[in-house]
Amino acid sequence: MFFIFAQCDGNATAAAARYRELHPSEHAPGATAFRGFAACLHSSGSFLPDRTDTGRSCRIPTARLEEVLAEFDRDGTQSVREVGKWLGVRRTTVHRQLLEESMHPYRYVRVHTLQPRDYTQRMVYSRWLLREIARNPSFCRFVSRTDEHYAANVRVFLDQAFHDRWIGRGGAVLWPPRSPDMNPLNFFLWGHLKTAVYREQPVQSREEVVARIHGAVATISRDMLRRVQANIRRRAEACLAVRGGYIEPILATLG
């Protein structure tokens, strides 16, 4: 961490992104951890926290709480343990106060590890998509998406109904495997619905879940969909920039 932080000239956000780029298979520390690391080194001359005072507050000061909430809004993958160490409070305190603000824990687990052959397929798909968008800037408006199915009868139906106009395994346009980061259902819709559905009090019945889902879908505006379409293009550009690799670390650097 020290060398990465130094290479990034003390920029915590850049250091966090660089760490994720260098260690894609590890749980990467966020910008908050790098800031705490720097503060600890500056105040004590040591990388280790000061253990002379082990008392921890059970509440987060209002000013610091606002700072924490802003950090979680920027990067929802922050660890409550890291933030607790940074603030000198118990992680359970951070967790409880996040819940009071209707923010729920996020656990990132990379289950779609890219295989060597995936990089080329992701680049081929991204080039195709960007060509289509260049020909028709509204192209993404006319692409319907669903969870992937590979059953033979499904592919026969798609061939008969859409001929060479469907994307997927076995389709005229091959969908790159292990690429949920390219699919708006994954990088936008499911997360948006989950946040909206569980923002209020815990659900009590299946009927209430269904009602909340309908309500959450109704909140999706045209402006949100336009931003999603722009994000699809940005992700294809990012994919080419990293030669088919993981795109999340560099998305923030693209316009």
PDB file of N, CA, C and O in Angstrom, residues 119-178:
ATOM      1  N   TYR A 119     -10.847 -12.153 -22.937  1.00  0.00           N
ATOM      2  CA  TYR A 119     -10.402 -10.794 -23.233  1.00  0.00           C
ATOM      3  C   TYR A 119     -10.667 -10.439 -24.698  1.00  0.00           C
ATOM      4  O   TYR A 119     -11.185  -9.365 -25.011  1.00  0.00           O
ATOM      5  N   THR A 120     -10.312 -11.364 -25.591  1.00  0.00           N
ATOM      6  CA  THR A 120     -10.521 -11.105 -27.014  1.00  0.00           C
ATOM      7  C   THR A 120     -12.005 -10.997 -27.338  1.00  0.00           C
ATOM      8  O   THR A 120     -12.425 -10.102 -28.089  1.00  0.00           O
ATOM      9  N   GLN A 121     -12.818 -11.879 -26.769  1.00  0.00           N
ATOM     10  CA  GLN A 121     -14.253 -11.845 -27.053  1.00  0.00           C
ATOM     11  C   GLN A 121     -14.890 -10.554 -26.548  1.00  0.00           C
ATOM     12  O   GLN A 121     -15.787 -10.002 -27.195  1.00  0.00           O
ATOM     13  N   ARG A 122     -14.437 -10.066 -25.406  1.00  0.00           N
ATOM     14  CA  ARG A 122     -14.971  -8.806 -24.885  1.00  0.00           C
ATOM     15  C   ARG A 122     -14.599  -7.640 -25.799  1.00  0.00           C
ATOM     16  O   ARG A 122     -15.404  -6.727 -26.031  1.00  0.00           O
ATOM     17  N   MET A 123     -13.393  -7.671 -26.346  1.00  0.00           N
ATOM     18  CA  MET A 123     -12.974  -6.605 -27.256  1.00  0.00           C
ATOM     19  C   MET A 123     -13.737  -6.669 -28.577  1.00  0.00           C
ATOM     20  O   MET A 123     -14.136  -5.633 -29.125  1.00  0.00           O
ATOM     21  N   VAL A 124     -13.943  -7.878 -29.086  1.00  0.00           N
ATOM     22  CA  VAL A 124     -14.697  -8.031 -30.339  1.00  0.00           C
ATOM     23  C   VAL A 124     -16.109  -7.487 -30.164  1.00  0.00           C
ATOM     24  O   VAL A 124     -16.616  -6.738 -31.016  1.00  0.00           O
ATOM     25  N   TYR A 125     -16.752  -7.844 -29.063  1.00  0.00           N
ATOM     26  CA  TYR A 125     -18.108  -7.351 -28.811  1.00  0.00           C
ATOM     27  C   TYR A 125     -18.115  -5.829 -28.660  1.00  0.00           C
ATOM     28  O   TYR A 125     -18.995  -5.142 -29.208  1.00  0.00           O
ATOM     29  N   SER A 126     -17.152  -5.279 -27.938  1.00  0.00           N
ATOM     30  CA  SER A 126     -17.111  -3.834 -27.708  1.00  0.00           C
ATOM     31  C   SER A 126     -16.915  -3.076 -29.012  1.00  0.00           C
ATOM     32  O   SER A 126     -17.554  -2.035 -29.242  1.00  0.00           O
ATOM     33  N   ARG A 127     -16.043  -3.581 -29.880  1.00  0.00           N
ATOM     34  CA  ARG A 127     -15.842  -2.920 -31.177  1.00  0.00           C
ATOM     35  C   ARG A 127     -17.128  -2.955 -32.000  1.00  0.00           C
ATOM     36  O   ARG A 127     -17.501  -1.959 -32.634  1.00  0.00           O
ATOM     37  N   TRP A 128     -17.796  -4.109 -31.997  1.00  0.00           N
ATOM     38  CA  TRP A 128     -19.062  -4.216 -32.745  1.00  0.00           C
ATOM     39  C   TRP A 128     -20.084  -3.220 -32.206  1.00  0.00           C
ATOM     40  O   TRP A 128     -20.742  -2.510 -32.978  1.00  0.00           O
ATOM     41  N   LEU A 129     -20.213  -3.156 -30.893  1.00  0.00           N
ATOM     42  CA  LEU A 129     -21.208  -2.268 -30.288  1.00  0.00           C
ATOM     43  C   LEU A 129     -20.914  -0.808 -30.612  1.00  0.00           C
ATOM     44  O   LEU A 129     -21.824  -0.043 -30.975  1.00  0.00           O
ATOM     45  N   LEU A 130     -19.665  -0.405 -30.516  1.00  0.00           N
ATOM     46  CA  LEU A 130     -19.316   0.989 -30.794  1.00  0.00           C
ATOM     47  C   LEU A 130     -19.526   1.329 -32.269  1.00  0.00           C
ATOM     48  O   LEU A 130     -19.903   2.462 -32.602  1.00  0.00           O
ATOM     49  N   ARG A 131     -19.307   0.363 -33.161  1.00  0.00           N
ATOM     50  CA  ARG A 131     -19.598   0.607 -34.582  1.00  0.00           C
ATOM     51  C   ARG A 131     -21.090   0.835 -34.796  1.00  0.00           C
ATOM     52  O   ARG A 131     -21.494   1.731 -35.551  1.00  0.00           O
ATOM     53  N   GLU A 132     -21.910   0.022 -34.128  1.00  0.00           N
ATOM     54  CA  GLU A 132     -23.355   0.183 -34.267  1.00  0.00           C
ATOM     55  C   GLU A 132     -23.813   1.532 -33.708  1.00  0.00           C
ATOM     56  O   GLU A 132     -24.674   2.199 -34.289  1.00  0.00           O
ATOM     57  N   ILE A 133     -23.247   1.937 -32.590  1.00  0.00           N
ATOM     58  CA  ILE A 133     -23.613   3.228 -31.996  1.00  0.00           C
ATOM     59  C   ILE A 133     -23.153   4.374 -32.889  1.00  0.00           C
ATOM     60  O   ILE A 133     -23.842   5.395 -33.022  1.00  0.00           O
ATOM     61  N   ALA A 134     -21.980   4.214 -33.524  1.00  0.00           N
ATOM     62  CA  ALA A 134     -21.496   5.254 -34.437  1.00  0.00           C
ATOM     63  C   ALA A 134     -22.434   5.406 -35.631  1.00  0.00           C
ATOM     64  O   ALA A 134     -22.679   6.520 -36.110  1.00  0.00           O
ATOM     65  N   ARG A 135     -22.980   4.270 -36.111  1.00  0.00           N
ATOM     66  CA  ARG A 135     -23.917   4.330 -37.231  1.00  0.00           C
ATOM     67  C   ARG A 135     -25.271   4.884 -36.807  1.00  0.00           C
ATOM     68  O   ARG A 135     -25.930   5.589 -37.571  1.00  0.00           O
ATOM     69  N   ASN A 136     -25.669   4.547 -35.591  1.00  0.00           N
ATOM     70  CA  ASN A 136     -26.965   4.991 -35.085  1.00  0.00           C
ATOM     71  C   ASN A 136     -26.819   5.309 -33.600  1.00  0.00           C
ATOM     72  O   ASN A 136     -26.816   4.400 -32.772  1.00  0.00           O
ATOM     73  N   PRO A 137     -26.685   6.590 -33.232  1.00  0.00           N
ATOM     74  CA  PRO A 137     -26.485   6.952 -31.824  1.00  0.00           C
ATOM     75  C   PRO A 137     -27.589   6.453 -30.895  1.00  0.00           C
ATOM     76  O   PRO A 137     -27.371   6.341 -29.685  1.00  0.00           O
ATOM     77  N   SER A 138     -28.759   6.140 -31.442  1.00  0.00           N
ATOM     78  CA  SER A 138     -29.868   5.639 -30.626  1.00  0.00           C
ATOM     79  C   SER A 138     -29.931   4.117 -30.604  1.00  0.00           C
ATOM     80  O   SER A 138     -30.934   3.540 -30.168  1.00  0.00           O
ATOM     81  N   PHE A 139     -28.882   3.468 -31.061  1.00  0.00           N
ATOM     82  CA  PHE A 139     -28.903   2.011 -31.206  1.00  0.00           C
ATOM     83  C   PHE A 139     -29.303   1.303 -29.913  1.00  0.00           C
ATOM     84  O   PHE A 139     -30.110   0.361 -29.924  1.00  0.00           O
ATOM     85  N   CYS A 140     -28.756   1.748 -28.772  1.00  0.00           N
ATOM     86  CA  CYS A 140     -29.009   1.044 -27.509  1.00  0.00           C
ATOM     87  C   CYS A 140     -30.472   1.097 -27.094  1.00  0.00           C
ATOM     88  O   CYS A 140     -30.923   0.271 -26.292  1.00  0.00           O
ATOM     89  N   ARG A 141     -31.221   2.053 -27.631  1.00  0.00           N
ATOM     90  CA  ARG A 141     -32.646   2.131 -27.303  1.00  0.00           C
ATOM     91  C   ARG A 141     -33.418   0.946 -27.858  1.00  0.00           C
ATOM     92  O   ARG A 141     -34.496   0.609 -27.363  1.00  0.00           O
ATOM     93  N   PHE A 142     -32.880   0.316 -28.888  1.00  0.00           N
ATOM     94  CA  PHE A 142     -33.615  -0.743 -29.574  1.00  0.00           C
ATOM     95  C   PHE A 142     -33.096  -2.137 -29.232  1.00  0.00           C
ATOM     96  O   PHE A 142     -33.415  -3.102 -29.918  1.00  0.00           O
ATOM     97  N   VAL A 143     -32.299  -2.220 -28.180  1.00  0.00           N
ATOM     98  CA  VAL A 143     -31.771  -3.518 -27.749  1.00  0.00           C
ATOM     99  C   VAL A 143     -32.527  -3.958 -26.502  1.00  0.00           C
ATOM    100  O   VAL A 143     -32.482  -3.288 -25.471  1.00  0.00           O
ATOM    101  N   SER A 144     -33.260  -5.049 -26.609  1.00  0.00           N
ATOM    102  CA  SER A 144     -33.951  -5.625 -25.450  1.00  0.00           C
ATOM    103  C   SER A 144     -33.027  -6.638 -24.793  1.00  0.00           C
ATOM    104  O   SER A 144     -32.331  -7.395 -25.473  1.00  0.00           O
ATOM    105  N   ARG A 145     -33.038  -6.659 -23.477  1.00  0.00           N
ATOM    106  CA  ARG A 145     -32.122  -7.547 -22.758  1.00  0.00           C
ATOM    107  C   ARG A 145     -32.894  -8.441 -21.803  1.00  0.00           C
ATOM    108  O   ARG A 145     -33.923  -8.058 -21.264  1.00  0.00           O
ATOM    109  N   THR A 146     -32.354  -9.622 -21.591  1.00  0.00           N
ATOM    110  CA  THR A 146     -32.951 -10.565 -20.657  1.00  0.00           C
ATOM    111  C   THR A 146     -31.845 -11.433 -20.085  1.00  0.00           C
ATOM    112  O   THR A 146     -30.704 -11.393 -20.556  1.00  0.00           O
ATOM    113  N   ASP A 147     -32.164 -12.196 -19.044  1.00  0.00           N
ATOM    114  CA  ASP A 147     -31.185 -13.150 -18.537  1.00  0.00           C
ATOM    115  C   ASP A 147     -30.864 -14.158 -19.631  1.00  0.00           C
ATOM    116  O   ASP A 147     -31.738 -14.574 -20.395  1.00  0.00           O
ATOM    117  N   GLU A 148     -29.602 -14.576 -19.672  1.00  0.00           N
ATOM    118  CA  GLU A 148     -29.153 -15.432 -20.769  1.00  0.00           C
ATOM    119  C   GLU A 148     -29.691 -16.854 -20.634  1.00  0.00           C
ATOM    120  O   GLU A 148     -29.700 -17.435 -19.558  1.00  0.00           O
ATOM    121  N   HIS A 149     -30.143 -17.391 -21.761  1.00  0.00           N
ATOM    122  CA  HIS A 149     -30.576 -18.790 -21.829  1.00  0.00           C
ATOM    123  C   HIS A 149     -29.865 -19.445 -23.013  1.00  0.00           C
ATOM    124  O   HIS A 149     -29.742 -18.844 -24.080  1.00  0.00           O
ATOM    125  N   TYR A 150     -29.427 -20.691 -22.821  1.00  0.00           N
ATOM    126  CA  TYR A 150     -28.670 -21.353 -23.879  1.00  0.00           C
ATOM    127  C   TYR A 150     -29.336 -22.651 -24.323  1.00  0.00           C
ATOM    128  O   TYR A 150     -28.756 -23.427 -25.061  1.00  0.00           O
ATOM    129  N   ALA A 151     -30.561 -22.879 -23.892  1.00  0.00           N
ATOM    130  CA  ALA A 151     -31.250 -24.102 -24.294  1.00  0.00           C
ATOM    131  C   ALA A 151     -31.436 -24.111 -25.811  1.00  0.00           C
ATOM    132  O   ALA A 151     -31.646 -23.068 -26.445  1.00  0.00           O
ATOM    133  N   ALA A 152     -31.377 -25.300 -26.392  1.00  0.00           N
ATOM    134  CA  ALA A 152     -31.455 -25.424 -27.853  1.00  0.00           C
ATOM    135  C   ALA A 152     -32.759 -24.853 -28.392  1.00  0.00           C
ATOM    136  O   ALA A 152     -32.769 -24.167 -29.427  1.00  0.00           O
ATOM    137  N   ASN A 153     -33.873 -25.126 -27.712  1.00  0.00           N
ATOM    138  CA  ASN A 153     -35.155 -24.635 -28.226  1.00  0.00           C
ATOM    139  C   ASN A 153     -35.241 -23.110 -28.173  1.00  0.00           C
ATOM    140  O   ASN A 153     -35.887 -22.479 -29.014  1.00  0.00           O
ATOM    141  N   VAL A 154     -34.567 -22.510 -27.176  1.00  0.00           N
ATOM    142  CA  VAL A 154     -34.553 -21.051 -27.101  1.00  0.00           C
ATOM    143  C   VAL A 154     -33.774 -20.474 -28.271  1.00  0.00           C
ATOM    144  O   VAL A 154     -34.207 -19.510 -28.923  1.00  0.00           O
ATOM    145  N   ARG A 155     -32.631 -21.078 -28.579  1.00  0.00           N
ATOM    146  CA  ARG A 155     -31.823 -20.575 -29.692  1.00  0.00           C
ATOM    147  C   ARG A 155     -32.539 -20.764 -31.033  1.00  0.00           C
ATOM    148  O   ARG A 155     -32.445 -19.913 -31.920  1.00  0.00           O
ATOM    149  N   VAL A 156     -33.264 -21.864 -31.171  1.00  0.00           N
ATOM    150  CA  VAL A 156     -34.039 -22.076 -32.401  1.00  0.00           C
ATOM    151  C   VAL A 156     -35.094 -20.986 -32.551  1.00  0.00           C
ATOM    152  O   VAL A 156     -35.285 -20.414 -33.635  1.00  0.00           O
ATOM    153  N   PHE A 157     -35.780 -20.685 -31.456  1.00  0.00           N
ATOM    154  CA  PHE A 157     -36.793 -19.627 -31.499  1.00  0.00           C
ATOM    155  C   PHE A 157     -36.172 -18.281 -31.869  1.00  0.00           C
ATOM    156  O   PHE A 157     -36.708 -17.540 -32.703  1.00  0.00           O
ATOM    157  N   LEU A 158     -35.040 -17.954 -31.250  1.00  0.00           N
ATOM    158  CA  LEU A 158     -34.390 -16.674 -31.534  1.00  0.00           C
ATOM    159  C   LEU A 158     -33.952 -16.593 -32.991  1.00  0.00           C
ATOM    160  O   LEU A 158     -34.088 -15.541 -33.634  1.00  0.00           O
ATOM    161  N   ASP A 159     -33.426 -17.694 -33.521  1.00  0.00           N
ATOM    162  CA  ASP A 159     -33.022 -17.707 -34.931  1.00  0.00           C
ATOM    163  C   ASP A 159     -34.221 -17.475 -35.848  1.00  0.00           C
ATOM    164  O   ASP A 159     -34.136 -16.748 -36.844  1.00  0.00           O
ATOM    165  N   GLN A 160     -35.344 -18.104 -35.512  1.00  0.00           N
ATOM    166  CA  GLN A 160     -36.527 -17.971 -36.356  1.00  0.00           C
ATOM    167  C   GLN A 160     -37.169 -16.590 -36.226  1.00  0.00           C
ATOM    168  O   GLN A 160     -37.631 -16.015 -37.214  1.00  0.00           O
ATOM    169  N   ALA A 161     -37.176 -16.062 -35.003  1.00  0.00           N
ATOM    170  CA  ALA A 161     -37.868 -14.791 -34.765  1.00  0.00           C
ATOM    171  C   ALA A 161     -37.018 -13.580 -35.124  1.00  0.00           C
ATOM    172  O   ALA A 161     -37.542 -12.570 -35.615  1.00  0.00           O
ATOM    173  N   PHE A 162     -35.714 -13.675 -34.886  1.00  0.00           N
ATOM    174  CA  PHE A 162     -34.868 -12.491 -35.042  1.00  0.00           C
ATOM    175  C   PHE A 162     -33.733 -12.687 -36.045  1.00  0.00           C
ATOM    176  O   PHE A 162     -32.981 -11.748 -36.304  1.00  0.00           O
ATOM    177  N   HIS A 163     -33.607 -13.879 -36.595  1.00  0.00           N
ATOM    178  CA  HIS A 163     -32.585 -14.165 -37.604  1.00  0.00           C
ATOM    179  C   HIS A 163     -31.199 -13.770 -37.076  1.00  0.00           C
ATOM    180  O   HIS A 163     -30.735 -14.329 -36.100  1.00  0.00           O
ATOM    181  N   ASP A 164     -30.555 -12.799 -37.704  1.00  0.00           N
ATOM    182  CA  ASP A 164     -29.195 -12.432 -37.290  1.00  0.00           C
ATOM    183  C   ASP A 164     -29.194 -11.202 -36.387  1.00  0.00           C
ATOM    184  O   ASP A 164     -28.214 -10.472 -36.313  1.00  0.00           O
ATOM    185  N   ARG A 165     -30.296 -10.979 -35.683  1.00  0.00           N
ATOM    186  CA  ARG A 165     -30.422  -9.755 -34.884  1.00  0.00           C
ATOM    187  C   ARG A 165     -30.514 -10.035 -33.387  1.00  0.00           C
ATOM    188  O   ARG A 165     -31.126  -9.274 -32.651  1.00  0.00           O
ATOM    189  N   TRP A 166     -29.889 -11.128 -32.927  1.00  0.00           N
ATOM    190  CA  TRP A 166     -29.870 -11.348 -31.486  1.00  0.00           C
ATOM    191  C   TRP A 166     -28.447 -11.610 -31.011  1.00  0.00           C
ATOM    192  O   TRP A 166     -27.604 -12.117 -31.735  1.00  0.00           O
ATOM    193  N   ILE A 167     -28.201 -11.209 -29.769  1.00  0.00           N
ATOM    194  CA  ILE A 167     -26.873 -11.280 -29.166  1.00  0.00           C
ATOM    195  C   ILE A 167     -26.885 -12.354 -28.093  1.00  0.00           C
ATOM    196  O   ILE A 167     -27.767 -12.378 -27.233  1.00  0.00           O
ATOM    197  N   GLY A 168     -25.919 -13.242 -28.133  1.00  0.00           N
ATOM    198  CA  GLY A 168     -25.854 -14.274 -27.105  1.00  0.00           C
ATOM    199  C   GLY A 168     -24.944 -15.404 -27.539  1.00  0.00           C
ATOM    200  O   GLY A 168     -24.386 -15.395 -28.641  1.00  0.00           O
ATOM    201  N   ARG A 169     -24.786 -16.379 -26.668  1.00  0.00           N
ATOM    202  CA  ARG A 169     -24.008 -17.556 -27.046  1.00  0.00           C
ATOM    203  C   ARG A 169     -24.729 -18.287 -28.171  1.00  0.00           C
ATOM    204  O   ARG A 169     -25.898 -18.634 -28.052  1.00  0.00           O
ATOM    205  N   GLY A 170     -24.032 -18.487 -29.265  1.00  0.00           N
ATOM    206  CA  GLY A 170     -24.650 -19.136 -30.412  1.00  0.00           C
ATOM    207  C   GLY A 170     -25.389 -18.181 -31.316  1.00  0.00           C
ATOM    208  O   GLY A 170     -25.964 -18.598 -32.325  1.00  0.00           O
ATOM    209  N   GLY A 171     -25.404 -16.888 -30.984  1.00  0.00           N
ATOM    210  CA  GLY A 171     -26.109 -15.913 -31.797  1.00  0.00           C
ATOM    211  C   GLY A 171     -25.227 -15.341 -32.889  1.00  0.00           C
ATOM    212  O   GLY A 171     -24.035 -15.638 -32.989  1.00  0.00           O
ATOM    213  N   ALA A 172     -25.830 -14.494 -33.720  1.00  0.00           N
ATOM    214  CA  ALA A 172     -25.064 -13.854 -34.784  1.00  0.00           C
ATOM    215  C   ALA A 172     -23.983 -12.953 -34.199  1.00  0.00           C
ATOM    216  O   ALA A 172     -22.900 -12.805 -34.764  1.00  0.00           O
ATOM    217  N   VAL A 173     -24.295 -12.331 -33.076  1.00  0.00           N
ATOM    218  CA  VAL A 173     -23.315 -11.528 -32.335  1.00  0.00           C
ATOM    219  C   VAL A 173     -23.063 -12.243 -31.012  1.00  0.00           C
ATOM    220  O   VAL A 173     -23.985 -12.437 -30.217  1.00  0.00           O
ATOM    221  N   LEU A 174     -21.835 -12.650 -30.784  1.00  0.00           N
ATOM    222  CA  LEU A 174     -21.518 -13.423 -29.582  1.00  0.00           C
ATOM    223  C   LEU A 174     -21.438 -12.514 -28.363  1.00  0.00           C
ATOM    224  O   LEU A 174     -20.734 -11.499 -28.381  1.00  0.00           O
ATOM    225  N   TRP A 175     -22.182 -12.890 -27.331  1.00  0.00           N
ATOM    226  CA  TRP A 175     -22.072 -12.167 -26.066  1.00  0.00           C
ATOM    227  C   TRP A 175     -20.839 -12.681 -25.325  1.00  0.00           C
ATOM    228  O   TRP A 175     -20.663 -13.881 -25.161  1.00  0.00           O
ATOM    229  N   PRO A 176     -19.972 -11.773 -24.855  1.00  0.00           N
ATOM    230  CA  PRO A 176     -18.760 -12.231 -24.161  1.00  0.00           C
ATOM    231  C   PRO A 176     -19.106 -12.891 -22.832  1.00  0.00           C
ATOM    232  O   PRO A 176     -19.862 -12.324 -22.038  1.00  0.00           O
ATOM    233  N   PRO A 177     -18.592 -14.076 -22.571  1.00  0.00           N
ATOM    234  CA  PRO A 177     -18.902 -14.761 -21.310  1.00  0.00           C
ATOM    235  C   PRO A 177     -18.298 -14.033 -20.117  1.00  0.00           C
ATOM    236  O   PRO A 177     -17.350 -13.268 -20.248  1.00  0.00           O
ATOM    237  N   ARG A 178     -18.897 -14.271 -18.950  1.00  0.00           N
ATOM    238  CA  ARG A 178     -18.414 -13.708 -17.689  1.00  0.00           C
ATOM    239  C   ARG A 178     -18.273 -12.191 -17.764  1.00  0.00           C
ATOM    240  O   ARG A 178     -17.283 -11.616 -17.308  1.00  0.00           O
TER     241      ARG A 178
END
